[in-house]
Tab-separated table of C-alpha atoms in Angstrom:
chain	number	residue	atom	x	y	z
F	94	MET	CA	-51.648	18.447	-15.584
F	95	ALA	CA	-48.798	20.858	-16.221
F	96	ALA	CA	-49.266	22.256	-12.748
F	97	ASN	CA	-48.595	18.846	-11.295
F	98	ALA	CA	-45.294	18.321	-13.162
F	99	PRO	CA	-42.930	20.290	-10.906
F	100	PRO	CA	-43.923	18.423	-7.683
F	101	ALA	CA	-43.563	15.101	-9.486
F	102	ALA	CA	-40.120	16.033	-10.730
F	103	ARG	CA	-39.119	17.128	-7.253
F	104	ALA	CA	-40.365	13.798	-5.835
F	105	GLN	CA	-38.038	11.922	-8.169
F	106	GLU	CA	-34.977	13.810	-6.962
F	107	ALA	CA	-33.215	12.206	-4.062
F	108	THR	CA	-32.185	14.075	-0.938
F	109	PRO	CA	-28.637	14.633	0.438
F	110	ALA	CA	-29.392	11.906	2.946
F	111	ASP	CA	-30.037	9.532	0.022
F	112	PHE	CA	-26.684	10.528	-1.418
F	113	ASP	CA	-24.944	9.763	1.882
F	114	ALA	CA	-26.698	6.395	2.023
F	115	TRP	CA	-25.518	5.668	-1.503
F	116	LEU	CA	-21.922	6.494	-0.517
F	117	SER	CA	-22.254	3.945	2.284
F	118	ARG	CA	-23.491	1.304	-0.161
F	119	LEU	CA	-20.638	2.182	-2.518
F	120	MET	CA	-18.075	1.740	0.246
F	121	ALA	CA	-19.664	-1.597	1.166
F	122	TRP	CA	-19.300	-2.654	-2.487
F	123	ASN	CA	-15.707	-1.471	-2.430
F	124	SER	CA	-14.877	-3.288	0.821
F	125	GLN	CA	-15.581	-6.663	-0.771
F	126	TYR	CA	-12.716	-6.006	-3.188
F	127	MET	CA	-10.388	-4.473	-0.580
F	128	VAL	CA	-10.692	-7.641	1.496
F	129	LEU	CA	-9.080	-9.475	-1.396
F	130	VAL	CA	-6.223	-6.943	-1.480
F	131	THR	CA	-5.653	-7.280	2.278
F	132	ARG	CA	-5.665	-11.079	2.121
F	133	ARG	CA	-3.349	-11.117	-0.893
F	134	GLY	CA	-1.013	-8.730	0.958
F	135	ASP	CA	-0.904	-11.183	3.868
F	136	GLN	CA	-0.162	-14.031	1.487
F	137	MET	CA	2.668	-12.139	-0.125
F	138	LEU	CA	4.143	-11.193	3.260
F	139	ALA	CA	4.072	-14.866	4.262
F	140	LEU	CA	6.179	-15.729	1.219
F	141	LEU	CA	8.934	-13.366	2.344
F	142	ASP	CA	9.630	-15.644	5.343
F	143	VAL	CA	9.826	-18.893	3.364
F	144	SER	CA	13.492	-18.598	2.397
F	145	GLU	CA	14.458	-18.833	6.091
F	146	THR	CA	12.279	-21.917	6.534
F	147	LEU	CA	13.872	-23.578	3.526
F	148	GLN	CA	17.375	-22.776	4.834
F	149	ALA	CA	16.444	-24.427	8.150
F	150	HIS	CA	15.447	-27.599	6.287
F	151	LEU	CA	18.630	-27.555	4.216
F	152	GLN	CA	20.855	-27.063	7.274
F	153	ARG	CA	19.653	-30.447	8.516
F	154	GLY	CA	21.583	-31.920	5.586
F	155	ASP	CA	18.733	-33.953	4.059
F	156	THR	CA	17.849	-32.505	0.659
F	157	ARG	CA	15.196	-35.174	0.081
F	158	GLU	CA	13.366	-34.035	3.196
F	159	ALA	CA	13.757	-30.414	2.048
F	160	LYS	CA	12.296	-31.314	-1.340
F	161	ARG	CA	9.332	-33.096	0.248
F	162	TRP	CA	8.635	-30.037	2.402
F	163	ALA	CA	8.975	-27.659	-0.586
F	164	ASP	CA	6.613	-29.716	-2.744
F	165	ALA	CA	3.954	-29.867	-0.072
F	166	TRP	CA	4.296	-26.170	0.723
F	167	ALA	CA	4.089	-25.281	-3.004
F	168	THR	CA	0.846	-27.216	-3.456
F	169	GLU	CA	-0.731	-25.690	-0.388
F	170	THR	CA	0.327	-22.155	-1.338
F	171	ARG	CA	-0.835	-22.389	-4.951
F	172	THR	CA	-4.196	-23.688	-3.745
F	173	ALA	CA	-4.582	-20.736	-1.395
F	174	TYR	CA	-3.802	-18.265	-4.191
F	175	ALA	CA	-6.214	-19.954	-6.566
F	176	GLU	CA	-9.003	-19.949	-3.949
F	177	LEU	CA	-8.574	-16.193	-3.365
F	178	ASN	CA	-8.447	-15.497	-7.129
F	179	ALA	CA	-11.700	-17.426	-7.591
F	180	ILE	CA	-13.545	-14.979	-5.340
F	181	TYR	CA	-12.943	-11.937	-7.584
F	182	PRO	CA	-15.258	-12.962	-10.519
F	183	THR	CA	-18.074	-13.806	-8.064
F	184	LEU	CA	-18.280	-10.247	-6.673
F	185	PRO	CA	-20.807	-7.774	-8.085
F	186	VAL	CA	-19.274	-6.101	-11.121
F	187	ASP	CA	-21.254	-2.828	-11.166
F	188	PRO	CA	-21.173	-0.457	-8.186
F	189	PRO	CA	-24.547	0.831	-6.947
F	190	ALA	CA	-25.778	3.656	-9.171
F	191	PRO	CA	-25.744	7.115	-7.571
F	192	PRO	CA	-29.035	8.843	-6.806
F	193	ARG	CA	-30.055	12.037	-8.558
F	194	VAL	CA	-29.189	14.789	-6.092
F	195	ARG	CA	-28.920	18.331	-7.406
F	196	GLY	CA	-25.397	19.640	-7.144
F	197	SER	CA	-23.887	16.181	-6.494
F	198	GLU	CA	-24.080	14.679	-9.975
F	199	GLU	CA	-20.407	15.200	-10.840
F	200	GLN	CA	-19.302	14.080	-7.387
F	201	GLY	CA	-21.317	10.884	-7.824
F	202	ARG	CA	-19.955	10.209	-11.268
F	203	ALA	CA	-16.372	10.816	-10.063
F	204	ALA	CA	-16.835	8.450	-7.099
F	205	LEU	CA	-18.242	5.818	-9.419
F	206	ARG	CA	-15.389	6.112	-11.884
F	207	GLN	CA	-12.873	5.857	-9.074
F	208	GLN	CA	-14.415	2.646	-7.753
F	209	VAL	CA	-14.664	1.024	-11.182
F	210	GLU	CA	-10.965	1.866	-11.840
F	211	LEU	CA	-10.044	0.503	-8.448
F	212	ARG	CA	-11.898	-2.748	-9.117
F	213	ASP	CA	-10.007	-3.172	-12.397
F	214	ARG	CA	-6.714	-2.395	-10.699
F	215	ILE	CA	-7.402	-5.043	-8.048
F	216	GLY	CA	-8.128	-7.622	-10.758
F	217	THR	CA	-4.807	-6.788	-12.421
F	218	LEU	CA	-3.023	-6.878	-9.087
F	219	LEU	CA	-4.386	-10.352	-8.305
F	220	ARG	CA	-3.142	-11.661	-11.681
F	221	GLN	CA	0.250	-10.028	-11.326
F	222	THR	CA	0.820	-11.201	-7.771
F	223	THR	CA	-0.220	-14.720	-8.718
F	224	ASP	CA	2.426	-14.700	-11.476
F	225	SER	CA	5.035	-13.309	-9.045
F	226	ALA	CA	4.099	-15.945	-6.450
F	227	ASP	CA	4.224	-18.770	-9.026
F	228	GLN	CA	7.727	-17.745	-9.999
F	229	PHE	CA	8.815	-17.521	-6.396
F	230	ILE	CA	7.254	-20.886	-5.547
F	231	ASP	CA	9.133	-22.459	-8.477
F	232	SER	CA	12.315	-20.943	-7.155
F	233	VAL	CA	11.760	-22.303	-3.658
F	234	VAL	CA	11.127	-25.848	-5.013
F	235	THR	CA	14.236	-25.649	-7.196
F	236	ALA	CA	16.342	-24.228	-4.345
F	237	SER	CA	15.425	-27.209	-2.180
F	238	SER	CA	18.241	-28.921	-4.068
F	239	GLY	CA	20.649	-26.915	-1.950
F	240	ARG	CA	22.763	-26.003	-5.000
F	241	GLU	CA	24.404	-22.592	-4.738
F	242	THR	CA	23.148	-21.407	-8.145
F	243	ASP	CA	19.589	-22.355	-7.223
F	244	LEU	CA	19.858	-20.516	-3.892
F	245	GLN	CA	21.130	-17.438	-5.731
F	246	ALA	CA	18.167	-17.584	-8.070
F	247	LEU	CA	15.893	-17.753	-5.044
F	248	GLY	CA	17.500	-14.592	-3.718
F	249	ARG	CA	16.640	-12.767	-6.958
F	250	ALA	CA	13.080	-14.126	-6.808
F	251	HIS	CA	12.836	-12.850	-3.228
F	252	PHE	CA	13.803	-9.371	-4.454
F	253	ALA	CA	11.117	-9.431	-7.148
F	254	LEU	CA	8.576	-10.506	-4.488
F	255	GLY	CA	9.451	-7.403	-2.467
F	256	MET	CA	8.559	-5.306	-5.518
F	257	ALA	CA	5.171	-7.017	-5.774
F	258	GLN	CA	4.534	-6.293	-2.090
F	259	LEU	CA	5.304	-2.601	-2.641
F	260	ASN	CA	2.703	-2.525	-5.403
F	261	ILE	CA	0.133	-3.934	-3.002
F	262	GLU	CA	0.963	-1.266	-0.429
F	263	ILE	CA	0.642	1.466	-3.034
F	264	LEU	CA	-2.810	0.245	-4.034
F	265	MET	CA	-3.973	0.015	-0.409
F	266	ILE	CA	-2.693	3.498	0.335
F	267	ALA	CA	-4.383	5.009	-2.683
F	268	SER	CA	-7.671	3.227	-2.015
F	269	SER	CA	-7.907	4.441	1.610
F	270	ARG	CA	-6.647	8.008	1.057
F	271	PRO	CA	-8.558	10.640	3.053
F	272	ALA	CA	-10.170	13.587	1.293
F	273	GLN	CA	-8.012	16.523	0.272
F	274	GLY	CA	-7.994	19.123	3.015
F	275	GLU	CA	-7.479	16.564	5.741
F	276	PRO	CA	-3.940	16.414	7.203
F	277	ALA	CA	-3.797	12.671	6.814
F	278	TYR	CA	-4.207	13.138	3.036
F	279	HIS	CA	-0.652	14.467	2.824
F	280	PHE	CA	0.634	11.573	4.968
F	281	SER	CA	-0.826	9.064	2.533
F	282	VAL	CA	0.707	10.897	-0.443
F	283	ALA	CA	4.121	10.868	1.257
F	284	LEU	CA	3.871	7.115	1.872
F	285	GLU	CA	2.793	6.394	-1.733
F	286	GLU	CA	5.476	8.577	-3.321
F	287	ALA	CA	8.175	7.003	-1.186
F	288	ASN	CA	7.034	3.557	-2.231
F	289	HIS	CA	7.118	4.598	-5.906
F	290	ALA	CA	10.655	5.864	-5.423
F	291	ALA	CA	11.645	2.533	-3.827
F	292	LEU	CA	10.089	0.686	-6.758
F	293	ALA	CA	12.102	2.741	-9.263
F	294	TRP	CA	15.293	1.837	-7.405
F	295	MET	CA	14.359	-1.842	-7.200
F	296	ARG	CA	13.562	-2.005	-10.921
F	297	PHE	CA	17.019	-0.577	-11.646
F	298	ILE	CA	18.712	-3.050	-9.318
F	299	GLN	CA	16.779	-5.944	-10.791
F	300	ALA	CA	17.652	-5.048	-14.377
F	301	ASP	CA	21.311	-4.583	-13.466
F	302	ALA	CA	21.482	-7.896	-11.609
F	303	GLU	CA	19.878	-9.768	-14.491
F	304	GLY	CA	22.178	-8.223	-17.058
F	305	GLN	CA	19.346	-6.357	-18.742
F	306	PRO	CA	19.720	-2.810	-20.195
F	307	SER	CA	19.526	-0.240	-17.417
F	308	ASP	CA	19.243	3.536	-17.375
F	309	PRO	CA	21.120	4.973	-14.369
F	310	ALA	CA	20.345	8.603	-15.246
F	311	GLY	CA	16.653	7.936	-15.946
F	312	SER	CA	16.250	5.778	-12.839
F	313	ALA	CA	17.953	8.407	-10.677
F	314	ALA	CA	15.657	11.092	-12.071
F	315	ALA	CA	12.584	8.975	-11.380
F	316	ILE	CA	13.692	8.336	-7.778
F	317	ARG	CA	14.399	12.046	-7.243
F	318	THR	CA	11.007	13.087	-8.623
F	319	ARG	CA	9.160	10.726	-6.309
F	320	ALA	CA	11.398	11.626	-3.352
F	321	ALA	CA	10.727	15.319	-3.902
F	322	ALA	CA	6.964	14.676	-4.037
F	323	ALA	CA	7.180	12.656	-0.769
F	324	ALA	CA	9.132	15.460	0.902
F	325	GLY	CA	6.638	18.053	-0.348
F	326	ALA	CA	3.736	16.044	1.061
F	327	ALA	CA	5.509	15.696	4.379
F	328	GLN	CA	6.058	19.449	4.554
F	329	ASN	CA	2.370	20.021	3.797
F	330	LEU	CA	1.498	17.583	6.567
F	331	LYS	CA	3.620	19.587	9.050
F	332	ARG	CA	1.931	22.822	7.911
F	333	ASP	CA	-1.560	21.434	8.374
F	334	ILE	CA	-0.781	19.811	11.734
F	335	THR	CA	0.686	23.102	12.998
F	336	ARG	CA	-2.532	24.865	12.040
F	337	LEU	CA	-4.647	22.114	13.580
F	338	ARG	CA	-2.688	22.283	16.852
F	339	THR	CA	-3.328	26.037	17.055
F	340	GLU	CA	-7.062	25.462	16.542
F	341	ILE	CA	-7.148	22.800	19.260
F	342	GLU	CA	-5.298	25.022	21.698
F	343	ALA	CA	-7.751	27.874	20.986
F	344	GLU	CA	-10.872	25.734	21.499
F	345	ARG	CA	-12.174	26.658	24.954
F	346	GLN	CA	-14.521	23.669	25.202
F	347	LEU	CA	-11.515	21.322	25.055
F	348	VAL	CA	-9.647	22.870	28.004
F	349	GLY	CA	-8.832	20.283	30.628
F	350	THR	CA	-10.521	17.402	28.738
F	351	PRO	CA	-9.045	13.977	27.909
F	352	LEU	CA	-10.050	14.598	24.286
F	353	LYS	CA	-7.703	17.567	24.064
F	354	ASP	CA	-4.829	15.465	25.417
F	355	THR	CA	-5.565	12.785	22.814
F	356	LEU	CA	-5.827	15.295	19.968
F	357	LEU	CA	-2.553	16.953	20.947
F	358	PHE	CA	-0.880	13.550	21.186
F	359	ILE	CA	-2.074	12.757	17.661
F	360	CYS	CA	-0.705	16.102	16.457
F	361	THR	CA	2.674	15.372	18.009
F	362	SER	CA	2.662	11.871	16.602
F	363	MET	CA	1.752	13.105	13.107
F	364	MET	CA	4.593	15.670	13.294
F	365	SER	CA	6.939	12.798	14.134
F	366	SER	CA	5.610	10.873	11.132
F	367	ALA	CA	6.196	13.879	8.910
F	368	ASP	CA	9.793	14.088	10.127
F	369	ILE	CA	10.335	10.403	9.453
F	370	GLU	CA	9.019	10.826	5.901
F	371	LEU	CA	11.358	13.782	5.363
F	372	ARG	CA	14.305	11.633	6.521
F	373	ILE	CA	13.198	8.796	4.200
F	374	ALA	CA	12.981	11.284	1.290
F	375	ALA	CA	16.486	12.502	2.124
F	376	GLN	CA	17.848	8.960	2.014
F	377	LEU	CA	16.060	8.380	-1.296
F	378	GLU	CA	17.928	11.394	-2.656
F	379	ILE	CA	21.165	9.665	-1.584
F	380	VAL	CA	19.953	6.503	-3.348
F	381	ALA	CA	19.302	8.535	-6.520
F	382	SER	CA	22.781	10.059	-6.443
F	383	ALA	CA	24.338	6.610	-5.928
F	384	VAL	CA	22.346	5.157	-8.836
F	385	ALA	CA	23.397	7.994	-11.092
F	386	ALA	CA	27.042	7.393	-10.089
F	387	ASP	CA	26.628	3.599	-10.494
F	388	ASP	CA	27.702	3.164	-6.854
F	389	ALA	CA	25.838	0.021	-5.760
F	390	GLU	CA	27.438	-0.024	-2.300
F	391	ALA	CA	26.324	3.524	-1.498
F	392	SER	CA	22.769	2.878	-2.706
F	393	MET	CA	22.517	-0.262	-0.550
F	394	GLU	CA	23.798	1.629	2.488
F	395	ALA	CA	21.166	4.309	1.974
F	396	TYR	CA	18.480	1.730	1.479
F	397	ASP	CA	19.499	-0.037	4.694
F	398	ALA	CA	19.016	3.307	6.429
F	399	ILE	CA	15.554	3.540	4.846
F	400	ASP	CA	14.665	0.067	6.174
F	401	LYS	CA	15.430	1.292	9.711
F	402	LEU	CA	13.284	4.393	9.156
F	403	VAL	CA	10.404	2.233	7.897
F	404	VAL	CA	10.542	0.277	11.177
F	405	GLU	CA	10.359	3.652	13.023
F	406	ARG	CA	7.458	4.688	10.743
F	407	LEU	CA	5.499	1.551	11.579
F	408	GLU	CA	6.098	1.869	15.306
F	409	THR	CA	5.014	5.528	15.352
F	410	ASP	CA	1.848	4.600	13.460
F	411	ARG	CA	1.154	1.649	15.799
F	412	LEU	CA	1.391	3.899	18.884
F	413	ARG	CA	-0.881	6.480	17.291
F	414	ARG	CA	-3.492	3.923	16.388
F	415	ALA	CA	-3.366	2.420	19.852
F	416	ARG	CA	-3.982	5.844	21.434
F	417	ILE	CA	-6.880	6.566	19.046
F	418	SER	CA	-8.510	3.193	19.826
F	419	GLY	CA	-7.978	3.718	23.565
F	420	GLY	CA	-5.367	0.967	23.807
């Protein structure tokens, strides 16, 4: 009987292929939750355009009509948020358990912990964004009065909504980050750190605008720390892309092929993205200096420059994705 034990034990141990299959099941489990994040992000983005719609109603000069529109829109929007929130508790709570594969136990446990933490973060995000949306919806309904003070309050609520959207972007970036060692890993870190720096600035502006205690020196330090991390990640991206380009150029099998042209285009595009992130980080440094000096005008000018760079970031990414997909 003892002689039969080792083969039985070996039969119970899964293969590397089983581990890969488990990772696929884990990602399928994860994707159910990420769909909620994507849909909530779309809902939050839609809110950012509502102020213009309300202004168009108010410009017609009929506040009663504006109020009717705002009430109907508020009901419809709250219903959509509630419907999305209701999906979360129906999803499977526990991720699929990892198979027993020698040498992969810790990797499996780490992947499992990461997914459980992500699920909990998504639940928190859904609650927080619902609260943010509720406050914004209330502000829109109130601002349908057309009173200047109500419209100013809507402007502040709009600002807070932008902060909530940044939090969604940070979560989505972190959840889709490539493995360390891949050049795109550094790109995702640069994006996330820049968003954290923007959040630190927005929290400072919000506190100052609402007459709450603010910490210019502490806020400036937080912005600088994140901006430096973003710049470091962008430099790492440039280093890795330079190395990757050299490897592509040296690969004889790629000579004269369309694949080589595409790969070199991606390298050039990623270098452009790295440069954009370095320019954003530099502007964030200016924002930090302005915050430390309590110079609101200078910080807004720098942030306006960042907005333009973000548009450039998105366009560069769009062109790269189109080339990769063959578009």
